[in-house]
């Protein structure tokens, strides 16, 4: 009874964002997905599990910022929480909100980027693997908008509570390439944009597509099914 009530409540919640806007957090996303959203396509609604995951992320961010506020002092000061910033590149203007800024005793200002992760993504981070492309573009855009040269990236393992920190220097190369791709694409015609992801040699759909809200629209007519007990994992039928 109680769980069903929670599911019904989450299903009835209206979206709190305009999907049509290209924001800094979406700048490095699949350009075909961005085009679908830009033209007002609805796609798949967020199910109750996805909403729970997003809510967990917000709680995790607030928890980490609270800890940093209390831990700061002589070595650093947390500032700029949820500060709105604007990234401009040629004819492209996008906005977003930073998790925070770190002020060092040297007066240097660094970006603070926080993420909560499951075991798989967290373990990859600990092994030194590169951040997902979308995360990196987001971080670089924030730094470019504020003319900041480095970022403190802090990740929390949602299951164990472990924390991981990485320092990320500013680089404009991938960011500007991403902006050029958007500027050079007719965003009003999503069906003409090639899919950047697809099925692997074993017939498994790339995870970017599996978790994408536009999956049903983008892959309409292509037979596939979700793997039993593997949420958002799809294979060719």
Short mmCIF file of C-alpha atoms in Angstrom, two decimals:
data_model
loop_
_atom_site.label_atom_id
_atom_site.label_comp_id
_atom_site.label_asym_id
_atom_site.label_seq_id
_atom_site.Cartn_x
_atom_site.Cartn_y
_atom_site.Cartn_z
CA UNK A 1 0.00 0.00 0.00
CA UNK A 2 2.67 2.50 1.02
CA UNK A 3 4.96 1.81 -1.94
CA UNK A 4 2.07 2.09 -4.37
CA UNK A 5 1.21 5.47 -2.86
CA UNK A 6 4.81 6.64 -3.35
CA UNK A 7 4.79 5.47 -6.98
CA UNK A 8 1.49 7.25 -7.66
CA UNK A 9 2.80 10.47 -6.09
CA UNK A 10 5.99 10.43 -8.15
CA UNK A 11 4.09 9.64 -11.34
CA UNK A 12 1.83 12.66 -10.78
CA UNK A 13 4.68 15.14 -10.26
CA UNK A 14 5.05 17.63 -13.15
CA UNK A 15 8.49 18.11 -14.67
CA UNK A 16 10.40 20.95 -13.04
CA UNK A 17 12.42 21.88 -16.12
CA UNK A 18 11.93 22.87 -19.73
CA UNK A 19 13.47 20.09 -21.81
CA UNK A 20 13.64 22.34 -24.88
CA UNK A 21 16.40 24.50 -23.41
CA UNK A 22 20.00 23.52 -24.14
CA UNK A 23 21.72 24.02 -20.79
CA UNK A 24 25.34 23.60 -19.73
CA UNK A 25 24.54 20.29 -18.05
CA UNK A 26 23.23 18.93 -21.38
CA UNK A 27 25.86 20.50 -23.65
CA UNK A 28 27.80 17.26 -24.13
CA UNK A 29 24.72 15.05 -24.48
CA UNK A 30 23.77 13.13 -27.63
CA UNK A 31 23.03 15.79 -30.24
CA UNK A 32 20.12 13.78 -31.65
CA UNK A 33 18.51 13.74 -28.21
CA UNK A 34 19.12 17.49 -27.84
CA UNK A 35 17.42 18.05 -31.18
CA UNK A 36 14.36 16.01 -30.18
CA UNK A 37 14.09 18.05 -26.97
CA UNK A 38 14.77 21.34 -28.77
CA UNK A 39 11.81 20.71 -31.07
CA UNK A 40 9.50 19.92 -28.14
CA UNK A 41 9.28 16.13 -28.52
CA UNK A 42 8.04 14.61 -25.25
CA UNK A 43 9.84 11.29 -25.31
CA UNK A 44 9.45 8.80 -22.48
CA UNK A 45 8.29 10.23 -19.13
CA UNK A 46 10.55 9.72 -16.13
CA UNK A 47 9.38 6.66 -14.24
CA UNK A 48 9.24 6.59 -10.46
CA UNK A 49 12.61 4.84 -10.17
CA UNK A 50 14.37 7.50 -12.24
CA UNK A 51 12.79 10.23 -10.12
CA UNK A 52 14.01 8.48 -6.97
CA UNK A 53 17.55 8.41 -8.42
CA UNK A 54 17.44 12.14 -9.22
CA UNK A 55 16.13 12.92 -5.75
CA UNK A 56 18.96 10.86 -4.23
CA UNK A 57 21.42 12.92 -6.25
CA UNK A 58 20.02 16.20 -4.93
CA UNK A 59 20.19 14.92 -1.36
CA UNK A 60 23.79 13.79 -1.93
CA UNK A 61 24.78 17.20 -3.27
CA UNK A 62 23.26 18.97 -0.27
CA UNK A 63 24.98 16.56 2.12
CA UNK A 64 28.43 17.07 0.56
CA UNK A 65 28.05 20.85 0.46
CA UNK A 66 27.01 20.88 4.12
CA UNK A 67 30.11 18.88 5.03
CA UNK A 68 32.35 21.18 2.99
CA UNK A 69 30.86 24.27 4.65
CA UNK A 70 31.65 22.79 8.06
CA UNK A 71 35.09 21.45 7.07
CA UNK A 72 36.29 24.66 5.40
CA UNK A 73 38.18 27.44 7.12
CA UNK A 74 41.92 28.04 6.88
CA UNK A 75 42.45 25.75 3.87
CA UNK A 76 39.42 26.66 1.75
CA UNK A 77 36.02 28.36 1.77
CA UNK A 78 32.94 27.05 -0.03
CA UNK A 79 31.14 29.77 -2.00
CA UNK A 80 28.98 30.31 -5.07
CA UNK A 81 26.51 27.50 -4.34
CA UNK A 82 24.04 27.14 -7.24
CA UNK A 83 25.44 30.31 -8.82
CA UNK A 84 24.04 30.84 -12.32
CA UNK A 85 26.66 31.13 -15.07
CA UNK A 86 26.53 31.72 -18.83
CA UNK A 87 28.80 30.13 -21.43
CA UNK A 88 29.03 31.97 -24.75
CA UNK A 89 30.76 30.62 -27.85
CA UNK A 90 30.20 32.43 -31.13
CA UNK A 91 26.42 32.26 -31.67
CA UNK A 92 25.78 29.76 -28.89
CA UNK A 93 24.67 30.89 -25.43
CA UNK A 94 23.88 28.36 -22.69
CA UNK A 95 23.25 28.75 -18.98
CA UNK A 96 23.62 26.56 -15.94
CA UNK A 97 24.17 26.48 -12.17
CA UNK A 98 27.44 25.41 -10.56
CA UNK A 99 27.49 23.13 -7.52
CA UNK A 100 29.84 25.59 -5.86
CA UNK A 101 33.16 27.39 -5.90
CA UNK A 102 36.23 26.77 -3.74
CA UNK A 103 38.20 29.81 -2.56
CA UNK A 104 41.80 28.96 -1.64
CA UNK A 105 44.11 30.95 0.71
CA UNK A 106 46.01 32.10 -2.39
CA UNK A 107 42.75 33.81 -3.50
CA UNK A 108 42.47 31.39 -6.42
CA UNK A 109 38.88 30.41 -7.24
CA UNK A 110 38.28 26.82 -8.34
CA UNK A 111 35.14 25.10 -9.55
CA UNK A 112 33.47 22.50 -7.35
CA UNK A 113 31.64 19.67 -9.13
CA UNK A 114 29.81 17.01 -7.12
CA UNK A 115 28.46 13.65 -8.30
CA UNK A 116 26.80 10.70 -6.61
CA UNK A 117 27.43 7.35 -8.28
CA UNK A 118 26.60 3.66 -8.09
CA UNK A 119 29.26 1.00 -7.53
CA UNK A 120 30.14 0.41 -11.20
CA UNK A 121 30.71 4.06 -12.14
CA UNK A 122 32.51 4.77 -8.87
CA UNK A 123 34.90 1.84 -9.26
CA UNK A 124 35.79 3.00 -12.77
CA UNK A 125 36.57 6.44 -11.33
CA UNK A 126 38.82 4.97 -8.64
CA UNK A 127 40.76 3.09 -11.32
CA UNK A 128 41.57 6.44 -12.96
CA UNK A 129 39.32 6.08 -16.00
CA UNK A 130 38.17 9.22 -17.78
CA UNK A 131 34.94 10.87 -16.74
CA UNK A 132 31.97 10.42 -19.03
CA UNK A 133 32.08 12.86 -21.97
CA UNK A 134 28.91 14.66 -20.80
CA UNK A 135 30.40 15.33 -17.36
CA UNK A 136 33.66 16.62 -18.83
CA UNK A 137 31.96 19.02 -21.23
CA UNK A 138 29.77 20.31 -18.40
CA UNK A 139 32.79 20.93 -16.17
CA UNK A 140 34.79 22.64 -18.93
CA UNK A 141 31.84 24.89 -19.84
CA UNK A 142 31.45 26.01 -16.22
CA UNK A 143 35.15 26.81 -16.02
CA UNK A 144 35.08 28.68 -19.34
CA UNK A 145 32.07 30.71 -18.22
CA UNK A 146 33.85 31.80 -15.03
CA UNK A 147 37.40 31.96 -16.47
CA UNK A 148 38.51 29.34 -13.94
CA UNK A 149 41.56 27.14 -14.56
CA UNK A 150 40.84 24.05 -12.45
CA UNK A 151 38.05 22.06 -10.85
CA UNK A 152 37.79 19.92 -7.72
CA UNK A 153 35.61 16.96 -8.69
CA UNK A 154 34.20 15.04 -5.72
CA UNK A 155 32.23 11.81 -6.15
CA UNK A 156 30.28 9.86 -3.54
CA UNK A 157 29.51 6.15 -3.78
CA UNK A 158 25.79 6.02 -2.99
CA UNK A 159 26.01 2.46 -1.68
CA UNK A 160 29.09 2.63 0.55
CA UNK A 161 29.52 6.33 1.35
CA UNK A 162 33.10 6.28 0.00
CA UNK A 163 34.41 9.59 -1.38
CA UNK A 164 36.74 10.21 -4.31
CA UNK A 165 38.43 13.45 -5.34
CA UNK A 166 40.05 14.40 -8.63
CA UNK A 167 41.52 17.69 -9.83
CA UNK A 168 40.60 18.56 -13.41
CA UNK A 169 42.45 21.28 -15.38
CA UNK A 170 40.69 23.52 -17.86
CA UNK A 171 40.84 22.62 -21.56
CA UNK A 172 38.79 24.24 -24.29
CA UNK A 173 39.45 21.69 -27.05
CA UNK A 174 36.57 19.23 -26.53
CA UNK A 175 34.25 21.97 -25.31
CA UNK A 176 34.66 24.10 -28.43
CA UNK A 177 34.36 21.04 -30.68
CA UNK A 178 31.05 20.25 -28.96
CA UNK A 179 29.82 23.83 -29.40
CA UNK A 180 30.84 23.79 -33.08
CA UNK A 181 28.89 20.56 -33.60
CA UNK A 182 25.73 22.14 -32.20
CA UNK A 183 26.22 25.32 -34.23
CA UNK A 184 26.77 23.27 -37.39
CA UNK A 185 23.66 21.09 -36.93
CA UNK A 186 20.11 21.94 -37.96
CA UNK A 187 18.51 21.31 -34.56
CA UNK A 188 15.00 21.59 -36.02
CA UNK A 189 15.33 18.28 -37.92
CA UNK A 190 16.18 15.51 -35.42
CA UNK A 191 15.21 12.67 -37.78
CA UNK A 192 18.00 13.72 -40.16
CA UNK A 193 20.69 13.56 -37.46
CA UNK A 194 22.70 10.34 -37.34
CA UNK A 195 22.61 8.37 -34.10
CA UNK A 196 26.02 8.58 -32.36
CA UNK A 197 25.33 5.35 -30.43
CA UNK A 198 23.92 1.96 -31.37
CA UNK A 199 24.12 -1.80 -30.86
CA UNK A 200 27.39 -3.56 -30.19
CA UNK A 201 28.55 -6.76 -31.92
CA UNK A 202 26.51 -8.86 -29.47
CA UNK A 203 23.32 -6.92 -30.14
CA UNK A 204 23.34 -4.93 -26.89
CA UNK A 205 22.20 -1.32 -27.11
CA UNK A 206 24.64 1.30 -25.86
CA UNK A 207 23.85 2.38 -22.29
CA UNK A 208 23.46 6.02 -23.36
CA UNK A 209 20.43 4.93 -25.41
CA UNK A 210 19.15 2.56 -22.75
CA UNK A 211 18.83 5.39 -20.23
CA UNK A 212 17.74 8.03 -22.76
CA UNK A 213 14.25 9.53 -22.47
CA UNK A 214 14.09 9.66 -26.27
CA UNK A 215 14.94 5.99 -26.82
CA UNK A 216 11.45 4.90 -27.94
CA UNK A 217 11.21 7.81 -30.38
CA UNK A 218 14.76 7.55 -31.73
CA UNK A 219 14.64 3.76 -32.18
CA UNK A 220 11.01 3.54 -33.26
CA UNK A 221 10.44 0.49 -35.47
CA UNK A 222 13.62 -1.27 -34.38
CA UNK A 223 12.70 -4.50 -32.51
CA UNK A 224 14.37 -4.86 -29.11
CA UNK A 225 13.49 -5.91 -25.61
CA UNK A 226 14.66 -5.08 -22.09
CA UNK A 227 16.78 -7.77 -20.47
CA UNK A 228 14.99 -9.44 -17.57
CA UNK A 229 16.08 -8.05 -14.19
CA UNK A 230 18.43 -5.58 -15.97
CA UNK A 231 16.76 -2.18 -15.94
CA UNK A 232 17.47 -0.04 -19.02
CA UNK A 233 19.53 -2.79 -20.67
CA UNK A 234 18.17 -3.57 -24.15
CA UNK A 235 19.10 -6.10 -26.80
CA UNK A 236 17.92 -6.72 -30.33
CA UNK A 237 14.81 -8.89 -30.53
#
